[in-house]
Each structure stands twice: as C-alpha cells, then as structure tokens.
CSV table of C-alpha atoms in Angstrom, one decimal:
chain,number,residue,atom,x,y,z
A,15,UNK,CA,105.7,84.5,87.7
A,16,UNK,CA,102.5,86.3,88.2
A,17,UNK,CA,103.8,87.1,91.3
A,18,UNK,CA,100.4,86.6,93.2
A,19,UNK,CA,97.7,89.5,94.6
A,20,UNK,CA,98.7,90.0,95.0
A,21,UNK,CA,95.1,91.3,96.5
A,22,UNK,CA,97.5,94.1,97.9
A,23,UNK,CA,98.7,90.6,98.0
A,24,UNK,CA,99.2,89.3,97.5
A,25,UNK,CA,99.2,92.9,97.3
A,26,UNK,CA,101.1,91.1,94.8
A,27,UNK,CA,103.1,91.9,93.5
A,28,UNK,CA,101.1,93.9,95.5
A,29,UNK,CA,102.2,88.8,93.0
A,30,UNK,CA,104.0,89.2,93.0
A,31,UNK,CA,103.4,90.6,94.6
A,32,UNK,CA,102.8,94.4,95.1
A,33,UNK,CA,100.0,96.4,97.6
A,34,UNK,CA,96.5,96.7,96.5
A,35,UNK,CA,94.9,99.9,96.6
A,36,UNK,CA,85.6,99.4,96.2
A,37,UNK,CA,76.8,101.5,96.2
A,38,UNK,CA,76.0,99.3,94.4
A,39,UNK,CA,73.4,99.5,91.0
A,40,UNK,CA,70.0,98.5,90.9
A,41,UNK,CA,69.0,95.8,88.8
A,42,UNK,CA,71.1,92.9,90.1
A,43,UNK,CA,69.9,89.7,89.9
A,44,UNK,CA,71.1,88.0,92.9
A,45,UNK,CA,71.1,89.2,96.3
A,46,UNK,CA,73.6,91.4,98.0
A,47,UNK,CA,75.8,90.1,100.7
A,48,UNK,CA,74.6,91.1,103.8
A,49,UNK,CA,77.0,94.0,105.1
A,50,UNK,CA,77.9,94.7,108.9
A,51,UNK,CA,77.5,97.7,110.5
A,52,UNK,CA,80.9,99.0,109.6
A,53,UNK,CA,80.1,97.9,106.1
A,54,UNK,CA,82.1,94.8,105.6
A,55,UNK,CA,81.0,91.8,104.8
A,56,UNK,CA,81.2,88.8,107.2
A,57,UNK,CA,83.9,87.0,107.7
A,58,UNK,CA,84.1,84.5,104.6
A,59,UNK,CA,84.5,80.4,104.9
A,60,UNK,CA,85.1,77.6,102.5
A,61,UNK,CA,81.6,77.6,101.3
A,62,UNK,CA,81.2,81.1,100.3
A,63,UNK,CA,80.8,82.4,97.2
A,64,UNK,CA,83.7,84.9,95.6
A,65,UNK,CA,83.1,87.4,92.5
A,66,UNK,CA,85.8,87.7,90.4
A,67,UNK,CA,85.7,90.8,87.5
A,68,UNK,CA,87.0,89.4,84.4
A,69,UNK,CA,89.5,92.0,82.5
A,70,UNK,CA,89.7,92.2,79.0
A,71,UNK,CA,93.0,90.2,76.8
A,72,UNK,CA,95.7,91.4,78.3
A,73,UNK,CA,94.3,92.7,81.7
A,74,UNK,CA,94.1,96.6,79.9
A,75,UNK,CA,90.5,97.0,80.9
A,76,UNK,CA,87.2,96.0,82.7
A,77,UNK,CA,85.2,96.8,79.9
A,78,UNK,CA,84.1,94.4,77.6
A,79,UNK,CA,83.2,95.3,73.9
A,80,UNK,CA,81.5,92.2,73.1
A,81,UNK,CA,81.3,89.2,75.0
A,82,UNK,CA,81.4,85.5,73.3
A,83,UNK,CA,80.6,82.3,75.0
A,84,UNK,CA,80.0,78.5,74.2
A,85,UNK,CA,79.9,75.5,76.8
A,86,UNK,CA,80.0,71.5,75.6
A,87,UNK,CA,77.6,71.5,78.4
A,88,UNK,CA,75.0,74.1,76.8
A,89,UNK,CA,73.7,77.3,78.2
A,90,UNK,CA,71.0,79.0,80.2
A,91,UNK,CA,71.1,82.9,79.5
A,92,UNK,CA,68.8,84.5,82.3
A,93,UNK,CA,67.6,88.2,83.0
A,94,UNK,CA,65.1,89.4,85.4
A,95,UNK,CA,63.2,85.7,86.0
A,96,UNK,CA,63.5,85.2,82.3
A,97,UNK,CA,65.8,82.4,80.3
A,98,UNK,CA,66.3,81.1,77.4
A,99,UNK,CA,68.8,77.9,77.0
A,100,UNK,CA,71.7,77.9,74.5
A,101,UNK,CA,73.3,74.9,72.7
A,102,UNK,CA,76.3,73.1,72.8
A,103,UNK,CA,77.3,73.4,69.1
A,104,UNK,CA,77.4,77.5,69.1
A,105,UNK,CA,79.5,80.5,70.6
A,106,UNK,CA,77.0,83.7,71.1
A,107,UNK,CA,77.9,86.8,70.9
A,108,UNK,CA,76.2,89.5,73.4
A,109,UNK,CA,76.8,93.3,72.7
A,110,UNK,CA,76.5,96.3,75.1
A,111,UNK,CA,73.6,97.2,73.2
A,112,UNK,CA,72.0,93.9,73.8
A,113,UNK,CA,68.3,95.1,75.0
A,114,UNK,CA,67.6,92.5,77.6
A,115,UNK,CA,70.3,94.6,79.6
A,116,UNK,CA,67.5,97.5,80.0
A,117,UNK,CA,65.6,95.2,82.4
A,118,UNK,CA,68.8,94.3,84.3
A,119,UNK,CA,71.9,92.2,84.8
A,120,UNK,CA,72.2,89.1,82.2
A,121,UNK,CA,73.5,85.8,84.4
A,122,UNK,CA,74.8,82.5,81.8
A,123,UNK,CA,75.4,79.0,83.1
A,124,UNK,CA,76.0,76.3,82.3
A,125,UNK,CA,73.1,73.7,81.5
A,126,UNK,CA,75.0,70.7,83.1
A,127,UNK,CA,76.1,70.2,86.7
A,128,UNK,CA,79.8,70.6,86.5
A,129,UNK,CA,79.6,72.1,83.3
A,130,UNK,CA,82.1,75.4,82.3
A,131,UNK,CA,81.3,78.6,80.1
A,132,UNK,CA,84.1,79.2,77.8
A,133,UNK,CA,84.7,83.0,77.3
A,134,UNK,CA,85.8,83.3,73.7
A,135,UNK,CA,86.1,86.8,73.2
A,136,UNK,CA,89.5,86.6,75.6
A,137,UNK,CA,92.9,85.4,75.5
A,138,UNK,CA,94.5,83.9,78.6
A,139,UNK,CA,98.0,82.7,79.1
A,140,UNK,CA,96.4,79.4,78.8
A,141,UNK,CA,94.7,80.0,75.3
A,142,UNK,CA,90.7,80.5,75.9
A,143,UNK,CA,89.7,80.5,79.2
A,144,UNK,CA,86.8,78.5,80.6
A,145,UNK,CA,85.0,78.8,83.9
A,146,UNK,CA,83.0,77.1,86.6
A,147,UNK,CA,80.1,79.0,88.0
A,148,UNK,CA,78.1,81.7,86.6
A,149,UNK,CA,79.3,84.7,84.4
A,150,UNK,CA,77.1,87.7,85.2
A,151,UNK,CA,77.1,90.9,82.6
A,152,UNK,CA,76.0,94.5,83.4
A,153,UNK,CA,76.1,96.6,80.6
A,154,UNK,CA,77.7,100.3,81.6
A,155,UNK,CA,78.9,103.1,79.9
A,156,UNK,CA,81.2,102.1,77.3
A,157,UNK,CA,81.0,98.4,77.3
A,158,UNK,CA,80.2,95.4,79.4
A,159,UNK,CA,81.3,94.6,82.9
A,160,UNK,CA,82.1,90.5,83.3
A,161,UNK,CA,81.9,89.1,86.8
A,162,UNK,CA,82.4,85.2,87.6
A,163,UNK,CA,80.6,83.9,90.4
A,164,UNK,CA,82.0,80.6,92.1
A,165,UNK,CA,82.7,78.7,95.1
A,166,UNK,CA,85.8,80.2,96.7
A,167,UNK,CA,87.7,76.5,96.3
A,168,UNK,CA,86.6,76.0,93.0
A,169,UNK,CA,88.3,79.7,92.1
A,170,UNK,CA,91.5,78.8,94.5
A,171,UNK,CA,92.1,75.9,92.0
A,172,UNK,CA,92.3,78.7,89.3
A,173,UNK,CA,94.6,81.2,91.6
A,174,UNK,CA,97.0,78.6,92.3
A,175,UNK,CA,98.7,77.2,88.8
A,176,UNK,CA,98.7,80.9,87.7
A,177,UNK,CA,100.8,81.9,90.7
A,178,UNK,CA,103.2,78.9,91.0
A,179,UNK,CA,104.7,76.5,88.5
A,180,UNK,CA,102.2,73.1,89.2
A,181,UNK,CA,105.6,71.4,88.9
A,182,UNK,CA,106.6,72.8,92.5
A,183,UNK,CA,106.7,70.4,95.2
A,184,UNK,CA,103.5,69.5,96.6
A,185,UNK,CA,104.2,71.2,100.2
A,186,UNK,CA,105.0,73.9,98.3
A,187,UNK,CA,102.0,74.4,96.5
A,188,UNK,CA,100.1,73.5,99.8
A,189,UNK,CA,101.9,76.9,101.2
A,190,UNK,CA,100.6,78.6,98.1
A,191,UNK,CA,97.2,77.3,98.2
A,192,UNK,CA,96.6,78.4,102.1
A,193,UNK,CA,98.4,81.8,101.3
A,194,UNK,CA,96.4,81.9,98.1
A,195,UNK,CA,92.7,81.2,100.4
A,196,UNK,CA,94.1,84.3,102.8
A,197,UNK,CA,94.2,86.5,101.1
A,198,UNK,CA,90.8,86.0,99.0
A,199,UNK,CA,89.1,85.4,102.4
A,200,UNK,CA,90.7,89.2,103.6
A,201,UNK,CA,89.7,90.8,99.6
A,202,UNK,CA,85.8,89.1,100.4
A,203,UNK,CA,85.3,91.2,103.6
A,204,UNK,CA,84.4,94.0,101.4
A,205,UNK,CA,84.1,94.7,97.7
A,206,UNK,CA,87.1,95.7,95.4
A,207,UNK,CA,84.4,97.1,93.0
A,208,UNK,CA,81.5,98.2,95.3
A,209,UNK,CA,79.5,99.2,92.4
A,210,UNK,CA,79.6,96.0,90.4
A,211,UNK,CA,79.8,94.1,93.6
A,212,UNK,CA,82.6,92.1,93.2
A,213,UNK,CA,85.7,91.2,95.7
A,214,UNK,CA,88.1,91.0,93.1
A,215,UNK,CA,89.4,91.4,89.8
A,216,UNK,CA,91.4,88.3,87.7
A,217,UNK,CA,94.6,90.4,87.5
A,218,UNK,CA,97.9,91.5,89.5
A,219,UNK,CA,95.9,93.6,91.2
A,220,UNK,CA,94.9,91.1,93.8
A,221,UNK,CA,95.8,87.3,92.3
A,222,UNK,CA,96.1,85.9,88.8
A,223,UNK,CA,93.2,83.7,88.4
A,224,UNK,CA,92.7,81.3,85.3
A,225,UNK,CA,95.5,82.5,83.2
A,226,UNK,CA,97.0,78.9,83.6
A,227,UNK,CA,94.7,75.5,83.4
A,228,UNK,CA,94.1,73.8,86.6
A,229,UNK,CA,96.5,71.1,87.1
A,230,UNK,CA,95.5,67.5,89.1
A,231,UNK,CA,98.8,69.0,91.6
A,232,UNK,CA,97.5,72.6,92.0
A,233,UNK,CA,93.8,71.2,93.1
A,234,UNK,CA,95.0,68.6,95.2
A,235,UNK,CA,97.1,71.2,97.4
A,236,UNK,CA,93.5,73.3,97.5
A,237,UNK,CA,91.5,70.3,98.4
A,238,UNK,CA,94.3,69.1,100.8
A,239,UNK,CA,94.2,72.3,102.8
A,240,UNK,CA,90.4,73.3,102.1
A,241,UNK,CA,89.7,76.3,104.5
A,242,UNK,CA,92.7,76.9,106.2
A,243,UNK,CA,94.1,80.1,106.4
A,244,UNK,CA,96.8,82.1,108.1
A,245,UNK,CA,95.5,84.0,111.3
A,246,UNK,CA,97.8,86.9,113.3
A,247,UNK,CA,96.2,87.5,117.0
A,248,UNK,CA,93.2,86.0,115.6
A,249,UNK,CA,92.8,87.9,112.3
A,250,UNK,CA,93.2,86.4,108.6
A,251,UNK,CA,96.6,87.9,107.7
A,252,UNK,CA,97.0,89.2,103.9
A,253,UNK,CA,99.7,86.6,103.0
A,254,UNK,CA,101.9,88.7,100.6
A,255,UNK,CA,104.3,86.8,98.4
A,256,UNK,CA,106.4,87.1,95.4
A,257,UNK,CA,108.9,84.9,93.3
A,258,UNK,CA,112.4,85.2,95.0
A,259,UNK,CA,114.6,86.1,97.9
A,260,UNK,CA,117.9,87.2,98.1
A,261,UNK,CA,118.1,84.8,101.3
A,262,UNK,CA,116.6,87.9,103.9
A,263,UNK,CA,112.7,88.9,103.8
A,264,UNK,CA,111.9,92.9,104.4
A,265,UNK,CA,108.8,94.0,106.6
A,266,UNK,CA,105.4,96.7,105.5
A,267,UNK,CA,108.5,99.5,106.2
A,268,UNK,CA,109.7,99.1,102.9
A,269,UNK,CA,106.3,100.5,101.6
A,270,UNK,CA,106.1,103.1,103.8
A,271,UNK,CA,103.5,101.7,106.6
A,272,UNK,CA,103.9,100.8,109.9
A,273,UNK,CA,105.3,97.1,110.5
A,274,UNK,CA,103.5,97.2,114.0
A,275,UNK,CA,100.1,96.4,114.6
A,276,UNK,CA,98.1,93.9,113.0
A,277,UNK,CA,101.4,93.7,110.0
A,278,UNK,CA,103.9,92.2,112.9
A,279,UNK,CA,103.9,89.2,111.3
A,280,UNK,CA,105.6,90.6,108.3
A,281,UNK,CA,109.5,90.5,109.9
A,282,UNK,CA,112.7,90.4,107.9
A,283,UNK,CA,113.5,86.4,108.2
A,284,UNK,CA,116.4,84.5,106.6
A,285,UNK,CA,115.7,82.5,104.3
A,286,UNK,CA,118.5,79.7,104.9
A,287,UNK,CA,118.7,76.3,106.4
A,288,UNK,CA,121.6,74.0,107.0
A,289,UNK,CA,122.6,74.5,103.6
A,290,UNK,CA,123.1,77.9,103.7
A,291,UNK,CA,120.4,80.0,101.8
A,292,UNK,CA,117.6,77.7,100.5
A,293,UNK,CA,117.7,80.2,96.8
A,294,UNK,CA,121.4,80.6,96.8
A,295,UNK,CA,121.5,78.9,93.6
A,296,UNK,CA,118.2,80.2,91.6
A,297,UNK,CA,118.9,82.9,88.6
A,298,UNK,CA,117.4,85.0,90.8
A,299,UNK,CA,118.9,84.6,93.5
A,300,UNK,CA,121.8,87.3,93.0
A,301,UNK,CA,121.8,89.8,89.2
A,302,UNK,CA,123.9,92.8,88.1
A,303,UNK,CA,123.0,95.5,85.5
A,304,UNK,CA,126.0,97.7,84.0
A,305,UNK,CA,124.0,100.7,83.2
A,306,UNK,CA,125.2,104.0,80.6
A,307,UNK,CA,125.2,106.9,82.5
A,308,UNK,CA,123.1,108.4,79.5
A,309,UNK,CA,120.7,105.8,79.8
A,310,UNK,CA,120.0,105.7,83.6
A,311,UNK,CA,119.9,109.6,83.8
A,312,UNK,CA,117.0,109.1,80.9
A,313,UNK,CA,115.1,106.5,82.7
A,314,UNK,CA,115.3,108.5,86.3
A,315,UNK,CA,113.8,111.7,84.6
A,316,UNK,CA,111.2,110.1,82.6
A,317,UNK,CA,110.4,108.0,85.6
A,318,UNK,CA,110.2,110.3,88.4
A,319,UNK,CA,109.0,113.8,86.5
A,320,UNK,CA,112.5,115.4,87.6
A,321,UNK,CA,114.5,116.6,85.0
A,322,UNK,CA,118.2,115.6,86.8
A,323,UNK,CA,120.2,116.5,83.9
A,324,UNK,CA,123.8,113.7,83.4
A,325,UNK,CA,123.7,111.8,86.9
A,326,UNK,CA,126.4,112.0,88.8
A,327,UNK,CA,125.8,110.1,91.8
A,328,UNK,CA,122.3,107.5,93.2
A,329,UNK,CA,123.3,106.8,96.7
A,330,UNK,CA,120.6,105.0,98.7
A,331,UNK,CA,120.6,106.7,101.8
A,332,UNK,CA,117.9,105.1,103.7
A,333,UNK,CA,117.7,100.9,104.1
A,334,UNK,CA,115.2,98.8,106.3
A,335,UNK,CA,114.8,95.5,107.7
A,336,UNK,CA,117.0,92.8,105.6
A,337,UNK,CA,118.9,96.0,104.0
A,338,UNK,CA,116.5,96.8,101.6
A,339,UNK,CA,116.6,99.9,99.7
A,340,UNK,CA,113.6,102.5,101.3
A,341,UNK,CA,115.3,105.6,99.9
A,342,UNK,CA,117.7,106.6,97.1
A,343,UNK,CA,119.0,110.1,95.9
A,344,UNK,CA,120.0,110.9,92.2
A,345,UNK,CA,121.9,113.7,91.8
A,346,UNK,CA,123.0,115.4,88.1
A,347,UNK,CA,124.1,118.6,86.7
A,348,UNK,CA,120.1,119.5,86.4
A,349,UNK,CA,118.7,119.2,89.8
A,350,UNK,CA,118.6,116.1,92.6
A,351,UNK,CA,115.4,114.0,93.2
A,352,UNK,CA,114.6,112.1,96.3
A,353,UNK,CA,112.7,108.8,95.8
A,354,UNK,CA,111.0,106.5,98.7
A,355,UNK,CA,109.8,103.3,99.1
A,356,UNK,CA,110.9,99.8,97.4
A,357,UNK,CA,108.2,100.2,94.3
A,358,UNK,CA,109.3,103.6,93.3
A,359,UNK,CA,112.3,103.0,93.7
A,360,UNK,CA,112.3,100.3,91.4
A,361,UNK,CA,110.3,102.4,89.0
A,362,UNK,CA,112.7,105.4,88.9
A,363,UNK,CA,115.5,102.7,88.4
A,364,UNK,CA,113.8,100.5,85.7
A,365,UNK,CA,113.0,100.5,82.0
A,366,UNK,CA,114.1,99.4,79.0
A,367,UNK,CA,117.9,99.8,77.6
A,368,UNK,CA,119.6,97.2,79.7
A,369,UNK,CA,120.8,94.5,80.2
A,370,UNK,CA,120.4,92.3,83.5
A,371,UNK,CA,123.1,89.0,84.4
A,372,UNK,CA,121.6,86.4,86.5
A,373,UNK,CA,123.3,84.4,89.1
A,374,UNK,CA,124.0,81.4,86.5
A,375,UNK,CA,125.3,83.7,84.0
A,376,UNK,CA,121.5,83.9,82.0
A,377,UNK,CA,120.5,87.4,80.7
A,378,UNK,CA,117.5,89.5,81.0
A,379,UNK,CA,116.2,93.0,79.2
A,380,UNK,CA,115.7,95.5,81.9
A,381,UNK,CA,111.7,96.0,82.3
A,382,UNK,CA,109.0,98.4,84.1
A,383,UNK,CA,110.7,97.4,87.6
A,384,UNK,CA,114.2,96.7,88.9
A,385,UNK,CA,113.7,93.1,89.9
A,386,UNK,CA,114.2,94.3,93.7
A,387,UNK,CA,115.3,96.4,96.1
A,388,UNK,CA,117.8,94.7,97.4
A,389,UNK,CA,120.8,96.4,95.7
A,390,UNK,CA,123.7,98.3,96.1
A,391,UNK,CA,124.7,101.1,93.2
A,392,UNK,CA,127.8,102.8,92.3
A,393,UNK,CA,129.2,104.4,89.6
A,394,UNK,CA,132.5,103.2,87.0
A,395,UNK,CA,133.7,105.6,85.1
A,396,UNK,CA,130.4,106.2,82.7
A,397,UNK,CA,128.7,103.2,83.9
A,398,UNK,CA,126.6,102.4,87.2
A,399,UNK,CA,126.8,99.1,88.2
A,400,UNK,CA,123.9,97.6,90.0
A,401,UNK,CA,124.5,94.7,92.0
A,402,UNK,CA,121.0,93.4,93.9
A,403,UNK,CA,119.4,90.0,94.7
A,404,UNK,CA,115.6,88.2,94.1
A,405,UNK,CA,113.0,89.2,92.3
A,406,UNK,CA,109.8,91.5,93.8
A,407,UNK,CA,108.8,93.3,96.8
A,408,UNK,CA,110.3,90.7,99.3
A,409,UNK,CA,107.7,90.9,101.8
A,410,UNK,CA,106.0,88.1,102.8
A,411,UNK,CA,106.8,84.2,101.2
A,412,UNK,CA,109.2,83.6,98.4
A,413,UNK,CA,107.5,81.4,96.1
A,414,UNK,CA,110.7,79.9,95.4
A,415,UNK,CA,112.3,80.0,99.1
A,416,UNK,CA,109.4,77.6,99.5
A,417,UNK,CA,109.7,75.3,97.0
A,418,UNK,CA,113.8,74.9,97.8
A,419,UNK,CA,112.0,74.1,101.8
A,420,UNK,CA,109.7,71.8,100.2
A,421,UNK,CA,112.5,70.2,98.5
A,422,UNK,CA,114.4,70.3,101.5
A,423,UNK,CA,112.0,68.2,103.9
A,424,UNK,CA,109.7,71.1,105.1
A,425,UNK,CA,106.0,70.8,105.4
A,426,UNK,CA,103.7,73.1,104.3
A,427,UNK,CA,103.0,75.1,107.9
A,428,UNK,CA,106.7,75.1,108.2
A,429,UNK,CA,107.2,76.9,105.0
A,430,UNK,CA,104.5,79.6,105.8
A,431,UNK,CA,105.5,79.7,109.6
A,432,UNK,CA,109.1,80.7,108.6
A,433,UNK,CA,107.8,83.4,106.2
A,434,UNK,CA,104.8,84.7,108.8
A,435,UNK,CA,106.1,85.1,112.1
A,436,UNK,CA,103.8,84.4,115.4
A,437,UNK,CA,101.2,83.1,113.1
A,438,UNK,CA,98.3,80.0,113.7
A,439,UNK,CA,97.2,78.0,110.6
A,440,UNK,CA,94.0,76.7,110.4
C-alpha cells in the first residue's frame, strides 16, 4: 500500500502514512496564487487548481535529466507568449540545456480538450504515466524541475487507486476519496516547494498520485463526494491514514506532538463492531518476528548511531493511547540508547535479516520499518521475539478497517466519523 500523504498525511505514511515535514523565481509563466497576509494561500475548493512536482523513476529525486513526452492528442509547447504545436506520432525530448529555458518556464499541453501528456522519460507502478492538465518545466541547477498543473478532482482521481486497491468497496473508497480531498485542500494553503510553487510532490511524502491507472470505481467515489472534506471546529482536518489496525487507533502522542488542540480529533478508537474487530482476520492484523540477538544488536547500532554492543534487553518503557510503543530502551554490553516516538522506533527496530509471520501463517522479509508500533518484545534465550499488530503509524483511518466497515454495512461518513472523532463532513 502506498500508505497515503500522506501530505504529513496523509502525513502518510506521514501513507501510509507518516508526517510531512516550502520565494518564488522569476520567470513563471502563469500567475502566482494570491497569498494572505500570513502568507497562506486561500482556502482551496473543488475548482482550484493543485501543482503536483513530478519525481523522477522511483521517487529518488526532483530533478529531471531529460524530460520525454508524446500525447495521441498532439502538443502545444509554450514559453514566454511563444508556442509551437507538436504531433501526435512523436515523443520529444527536452534537455536542461534546452535554450528556450533562458527566457523562462516551458508549459506543454495537450492540443485536444481532454487530451493527456504522456511522460516517457518515467516509470510508474502503472508502466508510463500520462496526465491531464499541463506539465510545466523550469530548468535549475542540475536538471529540470516537472510540475503538473490540474483541477484538484481530476488529480484526486489519480491519488485515490494509488492509495487503495480500486477493488475495495465503494463506501470505502468514498472514505478514501474525501480523506484523500483533505488533505490536498490543507497541503494547497501554502506551497510544499515555495520556490517552484507547487503544493505537493507525487510521492509518500504527501499522497501517491498516478502510480496506479484511474479506475471507473476510484473516479466514481471522487465524483460521488466532489468537494467534501473533513472539518474539526470548522477547520479542514489533515486526514492521516495508513493500511492496517491492530483493532485500536493511537493519537499525534505517538509522534511526539500534542493531541490537544486543533489534532483532538485524532483519539485512540476501536476498531470493532458486533463482530469483534473489523481486521481481526487480515495478515496484518496480528505478525511475530523471531529475531538473532546478533542481528537485532546490528540493526539498533546501525540504526540509531549508538554502538550498544550484544543486546541484552529492549524494554519499551513508555506506551500511549491504544498501547502503542512511544519509547523503547536497548541495553548491551557496549552502552544503552533511548529511542522515542513510533517512527524511530520502528527504524531502530527494522531492517533487513528477518523474517516476519502474518496472522494467516504468510511470511514477510523484515524492511526499512517494523510494520508498527504496536508490539511487545522480549527476549528467548538468543532470540527476541516480537509480537505486534497492523501495519503503519496507526493514526488516523485504517485503509483496511474501512473497507471490512464497508463490507459490513457502513457508509462512507460512518467509516471516517469512527476514525475522526467530533468531526463534520461536507
């Protein structure tokens, strides 16, 4: 699961998702936003325009070294009042040295209402990626910087088959599509890259965008829920989510902020019905890892920058709201280090050299992250044994809590009211 943003989500995982850590050049062609006085941007709607930075194959960079494009529709390359129209049988290539770039920003469309630029020079989970809207390229030091204007429904239609299966149950996706528009709307207040002027980027970092094709299910949910967004005491509220719950939700204390405030609507919830726990029989849902001593005490000092030596003992000595992990201590013959909050924890913890068993009896490698924080560790002999439950940050809506709700008979403002508490949707 990409999971988004996510944004932050969407801080996705900020996906997903995990917190997300924004003037501006001369030589644009199109007309800044107008800013307020505290310098965001007014409060978005349905028919605003979003600008997405394109990374590179893989997500490893902004920069562009070339950039290819072709549309069935044709093209119209424009720079400074200037254009020249491109084709349908041809992809172009366009280089950082390209000279048109010394009199500004270069903007391609597509020559037909409708139409979609296909960016051939990256790879998407998807295969080549095309896109609605306008590409814009500004050429900076060390490549080129690619930026996708479009309507923020037409890019929502993008977000939400990357983030969820299109397979999930319509309510479902109608949850993600609404939690998907929140948190864009709260990313388009200001600018993620203030001096390219864009919101966002297409990554992790805020949502996945266009590494799946749009499916007919996905866009329906969008259209079917155009412009409504979560609100907390009037505010949009940045709808984190992520892929799985061990049946309880944690709150913002398990990264180390506040849950008061304007994130009270980020409890620790149960995620259960009548049934019992709507998850309780996804992979996910429960995992254990039987880890070598050697290899944890390898992963802990590479991970943290603390030489600890043969571990003797990681005792989590601090939990939060649904008992999730917000401090652990590792102690070995070399020194102790102290590690807080649910993402480093899972960092210190994870890496390769393990293996992970699922609730069904399915196995997984061991990767970057400990699926969750959510665990309890002791040691056997020369093995810890690490017995946790869902997969990412747990804050916010489990992607698959609500599809089990949607399965279940639950709407789509029931699924996000259960995950957002004291919220209005609309």
């Amino acid at each position: 699961m990409a999971a988004i943003f996510i944004w932050l989500l969407m801080i996705t995982g900020i996906v997903h998702m995990m917190s997300r850590d924004g003037g501006s050049p001369g030589g644009t062609d199109t007309e800044s936003e107008l800013e307020l006085p505290d310098g965001t941007l007014p409060e978005p709607t349905s028919g605003s325009t979003i600008r997405v930075l394109l990374m590179t194959t893989g997500y490893g960079s902004e920069l562009h070294g070339e950039v290819r494009v072709s549309s069935d529709a044709g093209l119209r390359v424009s720079c400074q009042g200037e254009s020249i129209e491109w084709n349908k049988a041809d992809t172009y290539q366009i280089l950082p040295d390209d000279t048109r770039f010394q009199n500004g920003n270069i903007r391609i469309e597509p020559l037909e209402e409708g139409g979609e630029i296909r960016l051939e020079s990256v790879e998407r989970g998807c295969g080549t990626p095309s896109y609605a809207g306008v590409l814009e390229l500004r050429a900076v030091s060390g490549g080129i910087v690619v930026i996708n204007e479009l309507p923020v429904e037409t890019y929502l239609c993008g977000v939400v088959p990357s983030e969820m299966p299109a397979s999930y149950e319509l309510e479902s996706l109608k949850a993600q599509a609404v939690c998907a528009r929140s948190y864009a709307f709260r990313q388009m207040t200001s600018y993620g890259y203030p001096e390219y002027e864009a919101h966002v980027n297409d990554s992790t970092d805020f949502q996945v965008y266009n590494n799946s094709q749009r499916q007919e299910s996905s866009t329906r949910a969008v259209a079917e829920t155009e412009g409504q967004v979560v609100r907390y005491k009037g505010e949009i509220a940045t709808t984190y989510y992520y892929s799985t719950s061990c049946g309880k939700t944690t709150s913002l204390e398990a990264w180390g902020t506040d849950p008061g405030g304007g994130g009270g609507y980020l409890q620790s919830v149960e995620v259960c019905g009548e049934q019992g726990d709507y998850e309780k029989d996804l992979p996910w849902y429960r995992w254990t890892a039987q880890v070598p001593v050697q290899t944890l005490s390898a992963l802990v000092s590479a991970n943290t920058g603390v030489q600890v030596g043969t571990l003797s003992s990681v005792e989590v000595t601090k939990r939060g709201p649904g008992d999730v992990a917000l401090q652990i201590v590792a102690t070995g013959d070399a020194g102790s280090v102290t590690v807080d909050t649910e993402n480093k924890i899972r960092s210190a913890l994870g890496g390769s050299g393990y293996t992970i068993t699922k609730n069904d009896g399915s196995t997984s490698q061991s990767s970057a992250l400990l699926p969750s924080a959510f665990f309890t560790i002791e040691k056997s002999d020369d093995t810890f044994v690490i017995s946790g439950g869902g997969f990412g940050h747990g804050i916010g809506m489990s992607q698959n809590g609500a599809n089990e709700m949607a399965e279940q008979g639950a709407d789509y403002r029931q699924i996000l009211q259960t995950f957002y508490k004291d919220v209005e949707i609309g």
